[in-house]
Short mmCIF file of C-alpha atoms in Angstrom, two decimals:
data_model
loop_
_atom_site.label_atom_id
_atom_site.label_comp_id
_atom_site.label_asym_id
_atom_site.label_seq_id
_atom_site.Cartn_x
_atom_site.Cartn_y
_atom_site.Cartn_z
CA MET A 1 0.12 0.30 -0.13
CA ALA A 2 2.57 2.16 0.58
CA MET A 3 3.74 2.04 -2.80
CA ILE A 4 0.29 3.16 -4.19
CA PHE A 5 0.54 6.87 -3.33
CA PRO A 6 4.17 7.63 -4.80
CA ARG A 7 2.65 5.82 -8.20
CA LEU A 8 -0.28 8.04 -8.01
CA LEU A 9 1.45 10.88 -7.62
CA ALA A 10 3.70 10.25 -10.55
CA LEU A 11 0.70 9.39 -12.78
CA SER A 12 -1.16 12.76 -11.27
CA LEU A 13 1.81 15.16 -12.61
CA PRO A 14 1.15 15.14 -16.30
CA ALA A 15 -2.46 15.62 -15.41
CA LEU A 16 -1.48 18.44 -12.61
CA ALA A 17 1.10 20.10 -15.53
CA LEU A 18 -1.65 20.08 -18.05
CA ALA A 19 -4.16 21.45 -15.55
CA GLY A 20 -1.71 24.51 -15.16
CA CYS A 21 -0.80 25.54 -18.59
CA ALA A 22 -4.01 26.52 -20.08
CA SER A 23 -5.33 29.96 -20.32
CA VAL A 24 -9.09 31.54 -20.36
CA ASP A 25 -7.57 34.08 -22.62
CA PRO A 26 -9.05 33.74 -26.06
CA SER A 27 -6.43 35.65 -27.93
CA ALA A 28 -5.25 32.83 -29.69
CA SER A 29 -8.09 31.29 -30.63
CA PHE A 30 -9.59 34.62 -32.25
CA GLY A 31 -6.36 34.60 -34.01
CA ASN A 32 -7.06 31.35 -35.61
CA ALA A 33 -10.42 32.80 -36.41
CA GLN A 34 -9.02 36.00 -37.91
CA GLY A 35 -6.32 34.43 -40.27
CA THR A 36 -9.27 32.07 -41.53
CA ILE A 37 -11.62 35.11 -42.22
CA ARG A 38 -8.70 36.88 -43.87
CA ASP A 39 -7.85 34.07 -46.02
CA ARG A 40 -11.44 33.63 -47.45
CA THR A 41 -12.36 37.37 -47.56
CA GLY A 42 -9.17 39.39 -47.80
CA HIS A 43 -10.84 41.60 -44.64
CA ARG A 44 -9.77 41.42 -41.13
CA VAL A 45 -11.84 41.31 -37.64
CA GLU A 46 -10.82 42.94 -34.58
CA TRP A 47 -12.76 41.63 -31.11
CA SER A 48 -13.66 44.75 -29.31
CA ARG A 49 -12.38 44.77 -25.74
CA GLY A 50 -11.47 47.79 -24.94
CA THR A 51 -7.80 47.38 -26.30
CA GLN A 52 -5.45 49.84 -28.58
CA GLU A 53 -7.06 47.62 -31.55
CA ASP A 54 -10.28 48.88 -31.10
CA ARG A 55 -9.63 52.64 -31.60
CA GLN A 56 -7.96 51.82 -34.67
CA ALA A 57 -10.72 49.40 -35.91
CA GLU A 58 -13.09 52.57 -35.19
CA GLN A 59 -11.36 54.77 -37.02
CA ALA A 60 -10.79 52.41 -40.10
CA VAL A 61 -14.91 52.67 -40.12
CA ARG A 62 -14.83 56.17 -40.17
CA ASP A 63 -12.38 56.39 -43.06
CA LEU A 64 -14.14 54.08 -45.08
CA LEU A 65 -17.74 55.61 -44.38
CA SER A 66 -16.07 58.98 -45.31
CA ARG A 67 -15.61 57.63 -49.05
CA PRO A 68 -18.36 56.20 -51.72
CA LEU A 69 -18.88 52.74 -50.38
CA THR A 70 -17.86 49.94 -52.65
CA ALA A 71 -19.00 46.61 -52.08
CA ASP A 72 -16.16 44.94 -50.10
CA ALA A 73 -15.56 48.44 -47.99
CA ALA A 74 -19.36 47.85 -46.68
CA VAL A 75 -18.17 44.46 -46.11
CA GLN A 76 -15.12 45.23 -43.98
CA VAL A 77 -17.34 48.25 -42.04
CA ALA A 78 -19.53 45.39 -41.41
CA LEU A 79 -17.24 43.13 -39.67
CA LEU A 80 -15.44 45.86 -37.68
CA GLY A 81 -18.89 47.39 -36.35
CA ASN A 82 -21.36 44.86 -36.84
CA PRO A 83 -22.62 44.38 -32.71
CA SER A 84 -24.39 40.78 -33.41
CA LEU A 85 -20.64 39.67 -34.96
CA GLN A 86 -19.35 41.00 -31.75
CA ALA A 87 -21.64 38.92 -29.84
CA THR A 88 -20.67 35.85 -31.92
CA PHE A 89 -17.35 36.21 -31.22
CA GLU A 90 -17.79 36.22 -27.17
CA GLU A 91 -18.98 32.08 -28.56
CA ILE A 92 -15.26 32.14 -28.49
CA GLY A 93 -14.56 32.75 -25.16
CA ILE A 94 -17.40 30.70 -23.78
CA SER A 95 -15.57 27.57 -25.65
CA GLN A 96 -12.26 28.80 -24.74
CA ALA A 97 -13.61 28.40 -20.39
CA ASP A 98 -15.02 25.28 -21.38
CA PHE A 99 -11.90 24.30 -22.49
CA VAL A 100 -9.38 25.62 -20.00
CA GLN A 101 -12.63 23.98 -17.04
CA ALA A 102 -11.97 20.28 -19.09
CA GLY A 103 -8.10 20.56 -18.28
CA LEU A 104 -9.00 21.32 -14.33
CA LEU A 105 -9.04 18.64 -11.78
CA THR A 106 -11.80 18.65 -9.56
CA ASN A 107 -11.13 20.06 -6.15
CA PRO A 108 -10.23 17.44 -3.49
CA SER A 109 -12.82 16.76 -0.69
CA PHE A 110 -12.15 17.02 3.35
CA SER A 111 -14.11 15.81 5.51
CA ALA A 112 -14.18 15.75 9.87
CA ILE A 113 -16.41 13.90 12.26
CA VAL A 114 -16.21 14.58 15.64
CA ARG A 115 -17.61 12.00 17.85
CA PHE A 116 -18.03 11.89 22.20
CA PRO A 117 -18.14 8.59 23.26
CA ASN A 118 -20.53 8.11 26.73
CA VAL A 119 -18.00 6.20 28.70
CA SER A 120 -14.70 6.22 29.97
CA PRO A 121 -12.35 7.16 28.08
CA LEU A 122 -14.35 10.43 27.48
CA GLY A 123 -12.00 12.21 24.99
CA ALA A 124 -13.16 13.05 21.29
CA ASP A 125 -13.14 10.76 18.86
CA GLN A 126 -11.97 12.45 15.94
CA GLU A 127 -11.81 11.31 12.05
CA PHE A 128 -10.26 13.56 9.34
CA SER A 129 -9.76 12.43 5.45
CA VAL A 130 -8.52 14.07 2.15
CA THR A 131 -10.20 12.35 -0.86
CA GLY A 132 -9.80 13.18 -4.91
CA ASP A 133 -11.26 11.35 -7.94
CA PHE A 134 -8.50 9.25 -9.08
CA LEU A 135 -10.39 8.55 -12.39
CA GLN A 136 -9.70 11.94 -13.29
CA LEU A 137 -6.08 11.64 -13.30
CA PHE A 138 -6.93 9.16 -16.69
CA ILE A 139 -9.50 10.79 -18.59
CA LEU A 140 -7.99 14.63 -18.17
CA PRO A 141 -5.76 14.54 -21.22
CA LEU A 142 -8.76 12.83 -23.55
CA ARG A 143 -11.25 15.31 -21.56
CA LYS A 144 -8.57 18.03 -22.91
CA LYS A 145 -8.42 16.81 -26.21
CA MET A 146 -12.19 16.50 -26.90
CA ALA A 147 -12.08 20.09 -25.46
CA ALA A 148 -9.70 21.42 -27.81
CA LEU A 149 -11.73 19.57 -30.60
CA GLN A 150 -14.76 21.82 -29.58
CA LEU A 151 -12.62 25.06 -29.53
CA GLU A 152 -11.74 24.23 -32.56
CA ALA A 153 -15.06 24.03 -33.93
CA THR A 154 -16.67 26.93 -32.30
CA GLU A 155 -13.59 28.91 -34.34
CA LEU A 156 -15.07 27.98 -37.42
CA GLU A 157 -18.62 28.25 -36.93
CA VAL A 158 -17.26 31.87 -36.11
CA GLY A 159 -15.70 32.27 -39.25
CA ASN A 160 -18.77 30.40 -40.98
CA GLU A 161 -20.96 33.19 -39.57
CA VAL A 162 -18.36 36.11 -40.51
CA LEU A 163 -18.89 34.83 -44.26
CA SER A 164 -22.50 34.80 -44.24
CA LEU A 165 -22.56 38.36 -42.95
CA ALA A 166 -20.30 39.34 -45.26
CA ALA A 167 -22.62 37.78 -47.92
CA GLU A 168 -25.51 39.73 -46.16
CA VAL A 169 -24.12 42.79 -46.61
CA LYS A 170 -23.36 42.35 -50.07
CA GLU A 171 -26.71 41.46 -51.23
CA ALA A 172 -27.72 44.71 -49.09
CA PHE A 173 -25.24 46.89 -50.53
CA TYR A 174 -25.95 46.19 -54.10
CA ALA A 175 -30.04 46.60 -53.47
CA VAL A 176 -28.84 49.80 -52.47
CA GLN A 177 -26.67 50.74 -55.30
CA ALA A 178 -29.40 49.25 -57.52
CA ASP A 179 -31.94 51.44 -56.15
CA GLU A 180 -29.96 54.50 -56.59
CA GLN A 181 -29.42 53.87 -59.97
CA LEU A 182 -32.87 53.40 -60.74
CA GLN A 183 -33.67 56.47 -58.53
CA THR A 184 -31.27 58.80 -60.50
CA ARG A 185 -32.53 57.42 -63.87
CA LEU A 186 -36.14 57.61 -63.00
CA GLU A 187 -35.67 60.99 -61.60
CA LEU A 188 -34.65 61.96 -65.11
CA VAL A 189 -37.21 60.50 -66.72
CA ASN A 190 -39.90 62.64 -64.55
CA ASP A 191 -38.14 65.51 -65.46
CA ILE A 192 -38.42 65.29 -69.29
CA ASP A 193 -42.06 63.74 -68.80
CA LYS A 194 -42.69 67.19 -65.97
CA THR A 195 -41.17 69.64 -69.30
CA ALA A 196 -43.88 67.19 -71.65
CA ALA A 197 -46.59 67.57 -69.53
CA GLU A 198 -46.02 71.43 -69.34
CA LEU A 199 -45.01 71.99 -73.13
CA ALA A 200 -48.72 69.65 -73.81
CA GLU A 201 -50.88 71.86 -71.48
CA LYS A 202 -49.41 75.09 -73.48
CA GLN A 203 -50.07 73.32 -76.93
CA HIS A 204 -54.01 72.03 -75.58
CA GLU A 205 -54.17 76.35 -74.47
CA ALA A 206 -53.65 76.83 -78.04
CA GLY A 207 -55.46 74.11 -79.50
CA ASN A 208 -52.82 72.39 -81.14
CA ILE A 209 -53.88 68.99 -79.27
CA ASN A 210 -57.17 67.58 -77.83
CA ASP A 211 -58.35 66.43 -74.12
CA LEU A 212 -57.40 63.04 -74.81
CA ASP A 213 -53.87 63.85 -75.62
CA LEU A 214 -53.18 66.41 -73.18
CA VAL A 215 -54.72 63.58 -70.58
CA ASN A 216 -52.89 60.84 -71.58
CA GLN A 217 -49.46 63.15 -71.18
CA LYS A 218 -50.42 63.89 -67.56
CA SER A 219 -50.78 60.23 -67.06
CA VAL A 220 -47.43 59.96 -67.96
CA TYR A 221 -46.30 62.41 -66.11
CA THR A 222 -48.02 60.98 -63.09
CA GLU A 223 -46.76 57.61 -63.41
CA SER A 224 -43.16 58.51 -63.67
CA GLN A 225 -43.97 60.48 -60.38
CA ALA A 226 -44.77 57.41 -58.79
CA ASP A 227 -42.33 55.27 -60.03
CA VAL A 228 -39.80 57.41 -58.58
CA THR A 229 -41.73 57.83 -55.35
CA GLN A 230 -41.64 53.83 -54.89
CA THR A 231 -38.14 53.72 -55.93
CA ARG A 232 -37.53 55.90 -52.76
CA ILE A 233 -39.49 54.34 -50.68
CA ASP A 234 -37.73 50.61 -51.62
CA LEU A 235 -34.29 52.82 -51.15
CA VAL A 236 -35.15 53.70 -47.74
CA ARG A 237 -36.07 50.54 -46.38
CA ASP A 238 -32.78 48.91 -48.29
CA ARG A 239 -30.82 51.52 -46.97
CA GLU A 240 -31.89 51.02 -43.43
CA LYS A 241 -31.24 47.07 -43.62
CA LEU A 242 -27.69 48.11 -44.73
CA ASN A 243 -27.47 50.17 -41.64
CA ARG A 244 -28.04 47.56 -39.35
CA LEU A 245 -25.81 45.30 -41.01
CA LEU A 246 -22.94 48.24 -40.78
CA GLY A 247 -23.69 48.52 -37.13
CA TRP A 248 -23.84 51.97 -38.22
CA THR A 249 -25.47 54.87 -35.99
CA GLU A 250 -25.66 58.80 -36.08
CA GLU A 251 -22.32 59.08 -34.63
CA LEU A 252 -20.54 57.55 -37.80
CA PRO A 253 -19.99 59.72 -41.29
CA ARG A 254 -23.21 59.16 -43.02
CA TRP A 255 -22.09 56.86 -45.73
CA THR A 256 -22.78 56.98 -49.65
CA VAL A 257 -22.29 54.28 -52.41
CA SER A 258 -20.38 54.01 -55.48
CA PRO A 259 -22.41 55.34 -58.02
CA GLN A 260 -22.88 52.16 -60.48
CA LEU A 261 -23.40 48.70 -59.84
CA PRO A 262 -19.83 46.92 -60.96
CA ALA A 263 -19.84 45.53 -64.09
CA ILE A 264 -20.40 41.74 -64.68
CA PRO A 265 -17.84 39.61 -65.67
CA ALA A 266 -18.10 37.82 -69.62
CA ASP A 267 -17.05 34.50 -68.25
CA PRO A 268 -19.20 32.01 -66.52
CA LEU A 269 -17.65 30.32 -63.44
CA SER A 270 -17.11 26.50 -63.49
CA ALA A 271 -19.47 24.46 -61.45
CA ALA A 272 -17.23 21.32 -60.95
CA ASP A 273 -14.27 24.11 -59.35
CA LEU A 274 -16.56 25.70 -57.27
CA GLU A 275 -18.46 22.25 -55.94
CA LYS A 276 -14.60 21.10 -54.87
CA ARG A 277 -14.10 24.28 -53.89
CA ALA A 278 -16.66 24.29 -51.44
CA LEU A 279 -16.23 20.98 -49.59
CA VAL A 280 -12.58 22.04 -48.92
CA GLN A 281 -13.30 25.45 -47.52
CA ARG A 282 -16.60 25.33 -45.93
CA LEU A 283 -16.33 26.22 -42.33
CA ASP A 284 -19.62 24.83 -41.51
CA VAL A 285 -18.64 21.56 -42.69
CA ALA A 286 -15.42 21.83 -40.83
CA ALA A 287 -16.84 22.81 -38.04
CA ALA A 288 -19.32 19.48 -38.09
CA ARG A 289 -16.19 16.82 -38.40
CA LYS A 290 -14.90 18.71 -35.72
CA ARG A 291 -17.83 18.40 -33.65
CA ILE A 292 -18.06 14.70 -35.05
CA GLU A 293 -14.35 13.85 -33.84
CA ALA A 294 -15.41 15.66 -30.04
CA LEU A 295 -18.26 13.42 -29.99
CA GLN A 296 -16.37 10.37 -30.69
CA LYS A 297 -13.49 11.40 -27.88
CA SER A 298 -16.81 11.67 -25.58
CA LEU A 299 -17.92 8.23 -26.59
CA GLY A 300 -14.82 6.56 -25.78
CA ILE A 301 -14.44 8.37 -22.63
CA THR A 302 -17.78 7.62 -21.40
CA GLU A 303 -17.69 4.08 -22.34
CA GLY A 304 -14.33 3.58 -20.71
CA THR A 305 -15.56 4.80 -17.12
CA ARG A 306 -19.32 3.53 -17.59
CA LEU A 307 -18.83 1.38 -14.53
CA PHE A 308 -17.56 4.38 -12.35
CA PRO A 309 -20.50 7.20 -13.13
CA GLY A 310 -19.09 8.96 -9.69
CA GLY A 311 -15.47 8.53 -10.15
CA ILE A 312 -13.05 6.82 -8.03
CA ASP A 313 -12.30 9.07 -4.84
CA ILE A 314 -9.12 7.98 -3.12
CA GLY A 315 -7.80 9.70 -0.17
CA VAL A 316 -6.31 9.52 3.05
CA ASP A 317 -8.26 8.51 6.16
CA THR A 318 -6.81 9.20 9.83
CA GLU A 319 -8.65 8.89 13.28
CA LYS A 320 -7.43 9.87 16.85
CA ASN A 321 -9.20 7.27 18.96
CA PRO A 322 -10.79 8.47 22.56
CA ASP A 323 -7.73 6.52 24.12
CA ARG A 324 -5.59 8.83 21.95
CA SER A 325 -4.61 6.21 19.56
CA ARG A 326 -4.42 6.83 15.93
CA VAL A 327 -5.06 5.03 13.39
CA THR A 328 -4.09 6.14 9.41
CA GLY A 329 -4.53 4.76 5.73
CA PRO A 330 -5.60 5.17 2.48
CA SER A 331 -9.99 5.45 1.74
CA ILE A 332 -11.24 4.55 -1.49
CA ASP A 333 -15.03 5.67 -1.97
CA VAL A 334 -16.45 4.18 -5.16
CA GLU A 335 -20.06 4.10 -6.60
CA LEU A 336 -21.54 0.30 -7.25
CA PRO A 337 -22.57 0.08 -10.57
CA ILE A 338 -25.82 -2.26 -10.03
CA PHE A 339 -28.20 0.10 -11.33
CA ASP A 340 -26.94 2.72 -13.27
CA GLN A 341 -24.03 0.69 -15.68
CA GLY A 342 -23.96 3.63 -17.83
CA GLN A 343 -25.80 2.46 -20.54
CA ALA A 344 -28.07 5.34 -20.69
CA ARG A 345 -25.40 7.74 -21.03
CA VAL A 346 -23.67 5.82 -23.99
CA ALA A 347 -26.42 5.20 -26.32
CA THR A 348 -27.30 9.13 -25.99
CA LEU A 349 -24.02 9.79 -27.04
CA GLN A 350 -23.88 7.02 -29.79
CA ALA A 351 -27.24 8.31 -31.12
CA GLN A 352 -25.90 12.02 -30.86
CA LEU A 353 -22.62 10.74 -32.50
CA ARG A 354 -25.10 9.11 -35.39
CA GLN A 355 -27.21 12.07 -35.64
CA ALA A 356 -24.11 14.53 -36.43
CA GLN A 357 -22.68 11.96 -39.17
CA ASP A 358 -25.91 11.97 -40.56
CA ARG A 359 -26.46 15.52 -40.63
CA LEU A 360 -22.96 15.95 -41.94
CA ALA A 361 -23.77 14.04 -45.13
CA ALA A 362 -27.09 15.76 -45.36
CA LEU A 363 -24.88 18.86 -44.88
CA ALA A 364 -22.66 17.62 -48.05
CA ILE A 365 -25.45 16.82 -50.25
CA ASP A 366 -26.62 20.79 -49.39
CA VAL A 367 -23.58 22.21 -50.13
CA ARG A 368 -23.78 20.80 -53.73
CA SER A 369 -26.87 20.93 -54.53
CA GLU A 370 -26.42 25.08 -53.49
CA ILE A 371 -23.18 25.24 -55.47
CA ARG A 372 -24.82 24.44 -58.24
CA GLU A 373 -28.36 26.12 -57.49
CA ASN A 374 -26.51 29.55 -56.88
CA ARG A 375 -24.13 28.92 -60.01
CA GLU A 376 -26.85 28.00 -62.47
CA ILE A 377 -28.80 31.07 -61.18
CA LEU A 378 -26.06 33.26 -61.45
CA GLU A 379 -25.18 32.22 -64.99
CA GLY A 380 -28.96 32.80 -66.28
CA ARG A 381 -29.07 36.57 -64.69
CA ARG A 382 -25.70 37.19 -66.16
CA GLN A 383 -27.11 35.78 -69.63
CA LEU A 384 -30.42 38.20 -69.21
CA ALA A 385 -28.25 40.86 -68.31
CA ASP A 386 -26.51 40.58 -71.16
CA THR A 387 -30.11 40.63 -73.20
CA TYR A 388 -31.27 43.23 -71.97
CA ARG A 389 -27.99 45.19 -72.58
CA GLN A 390 -27.24 44.38 -75.80
CA THR A 391 -30.63 43.36 -77.27
CA LEU A 392 -33.66 44.14 -75.63
CA LEU A 393 -32.68 47.50 -74.24
CA PRO A 394 -30.85 48.92 -77.63
CA GLN A 395 -34.14 47.85 -79.23
CA ARG A 396 -36.84 49.54 -76.78
CA VAL A 397 -34.38 53.06 -77.52
CA SER A 398 -35.09 52.55 -81.11
CA ILE A 399 -38.79 51.66 -81.27
CA LEU A 400 -38.83 54.74 -78.87
CA LYS A 401 -37.12 56.94 -81.51
CA LEU A 402 -39.08 56.11 -84.74
CA SER A 403 -42.07 56.19 -83.07
CA GLN A 404 -41.72 59.57 -81.67
CA GLU A 405 -40.61 60.02 -85.63
CA GLN A 406 -43.86 58.27 -87.05
CA TYR A 407 -45.66 60.25 -84.58
CA ASN A 408 -44.28 63.76 -85.54
CA PHE A 409 -45.22 62.79 -89.21
CA MET A 410 -49.14 62.01 -87.94
CA LEU A 411 -48.37 58.08 -88.99
CA LYS A 412 -48.79 56.92 -85.19
CA GLY A 413 -51.26 57.75 -82.56
CA SER A 414 -50.64 58.74 -79.07
CA TYR A 415 -51.03 55.48 -77.78
CA ASP A 416 -48.41 54.19 -79.93
CA LEU A 417 -45.95 56.56 -78.76
CA LEU A 418 -46.79 56.54 -75.01
CA LEU A 419 -46.62 52.29 -75.25
CA ALA A 420 -43.10 52.28 -76.54
CA LYS A 421 -42.27 54.95 -73.91
CA GLN A 422 -43.70 52.86 -70.84
CA GLN A 423 -41.49 49.68 -72.67
CA GLU A 424 -38.57 51.61 -72.94
CA ILE A 425 -38.68 52.65 -69.01
CA GLY A 426 -39.97 49.28 -68.26
CA ALA A 427 -36.74 47.60 -70.28
CA GLU A 428 -34.44 50.02 -68.16
CA ARG A 429 -35.61 48.66 -64.64
CA ALA A 430 -35.72 45.04 -65.41
CA TYR A 431 -32.23 45.73 -66.69
CA ILE A 432 -31.07 47.34 -63.95
CA GLN A 433 -32.60 44.98 -61.49
CA THR A 434 -31.38 42.03 -63.12
CA TRP A 435 -27.75 43.52 -62.85
CA ARG A 436 -28.10 43.66 -59.37
CA ASP A 437 -29.46 40.29 -59.23
CA TYR A 438 -26.60 38.75 -60.48
CA TRP A 439 -24.67 40.65 -58.02
CA THR A 440 -26.90 39.17 -55.55
CA ALA A 441 -26.44 36.03 -56.46
CA ARG A 442 -22.71 36.22 -56.79
CA ALA A 443 -22.85 36.78 -53.09
CA GLU A 444 -24.97 33.64 -52.32
CA LEU A 445 -23.02 31.83 -54.30
CA GLU A 446 -19.56 33.22 -52.37
CA LYS A 447 -21.35 32.11 -49.00
CA ALA A 448 -22.03 28.28 -50.73
CA VAL A 449 -18.43 28.09 -51.50
CA GLY A 450 -17.29 29.54 -48.30
CA GLY A 451 -15.35 32.29 -49.38
CA PHE A 452 -15.13 35.32 -52.08
CA LEU A 453 -14.67 35.24 -55.39
CA PRO A 454 -12.08 36.89 -57.59
CA VAL A 455 -13.50 39.28 -60.08
CA PRO A 456 -11.85 39.39 -63.22
CA ALA A 457 -9.54 42.30 -63.82
CA ALA A 458 -11.19 42.91 -67.32
CA ALA A 459 -14.39 43.24 -65.75
CA GLU A 460 -13.73 45.65 -62.68
CA ALA A 461 -11.94 47.77 -65.64
CA LYS A 462 -15.43 47.48 -67.73
CA GLN A 463 -17.15 50.06 -65.54
CA THR A 464 -19.85 51.82 -68.45
CA ASP A 465 -23.42 52.09 -68.07
CA PRO A 466 -24.87 50.46 -70.52
CA VAL A 467 -28.44 52.03 -69.69
CA ALA A 468 -26.68 55.33 -70.50
CA ALA A 469 -24.90 54.16 -73.07
CA ALA A 470 -27.75 52.84 -74.91
CA SER A 471 -30.17 55.38 -74.21
CA ALA A 472 -27.96 58.89 -73.62
CA ALA A 473 -31.49 60.22 -72.92
CA PRO A 474 -35.18 59.26 -72.83
CA ALA A 475 -37.36 60.33 -75.61
CA PRO A 476 -39.05 63.55 -75.13
CA MET A 477 -42.25 62.86 -75.56
CA ASN A 478 -43.46 65.91 -78.01
CA MET A 479 -47.36 65.28 -78.43
CA LYS A 480 -47.63 67.81 -81.34
CA PRO A 481 -45.76 67.72 -84.72
#
């Protein structure tokens, strides 16, 4: 028995060393998440904890907001200023604390008993004991490995949340940019319609046009006013959505956006390359794998200790008898596994492991499906935008000009001219919306892939406005030759 305690002490030293080296500071874990996000997006994130880096991040946000925002700049602002994202970062702190806790030994128990005999000798019977869970010494390293896997999974899940936010910011940004682009165009149309309505009023007073033509021209002006109002409403809604994502408050500079949606790249993306890339770099897939590894560790620990659910408490007990003699020796306290043999805990973990494996398999299917779906949608919108830009919109502009010429020569009526005008504006609106939808689909695809997709330099340089190029100015609606 005398050799037991030195051996126990030798066994416990590595565990004690492990228990003492862990820190609750999550900086290292957050640094891992920072590196992953930087690799996937090219942007940085900061965890606001009252440091010098916080002030630098606040200044960076102000600098970005003081210039017209691009989609990438908006993402950077959100990654530095979104308060919900800061709350998400706390998950790393919680998981880091769990990791430290997993490496700590349970405190030893001390007990004392004092009894007083009712016959001589009348000295007190004193008993003291110190015990600790001996089983922890063996399972502590495994428990730390399991907690380390859970911490890694949390880092990946936080990274995935960041990527989801980035995609959401891009979608909101492109919506605002399209709204402003459309509003600018509709306001120009509205100004021209106003001039045309005023001209028609004078022509009507001079007897050059009839009542019907006058009312038609006024209705065109009213409709264009309604279009501008509706676009302003859409802009307010989309702008406030982006404000929430950016974490913008009134204390920050009021932001503007660059005046035009980015040019659409000409070349399609390869679906096969995207699927391979997604399965390798999707952070939620990697996190699911880590969770499975952690469950496997937990199951191994539980199966190995299932017969000792209460642990094995070993200690030293000393008793001083009333006759002043003392007895001292080791003690052991073990819960007898008569009824509870840990079978329920093992079954629970086995079910959780199968559940996690099934979810990973489902996620892998979802990833491939999302890639195919978003890539096809992206390609369809690229082709549709090309159709608008290269074919339909120039055709509508040409029809409007020809209709105006034929109306001037009294070969067409006012209804034909108004219809051509409405169809031209409708084509412009649809084109800008399709242009916007391409970029929101691309943001969805980036989210599905698990990282930003590089835009070809040729596309970035090609920043002409096809709407303006196709229709330098809306044809005025002169209702009288």
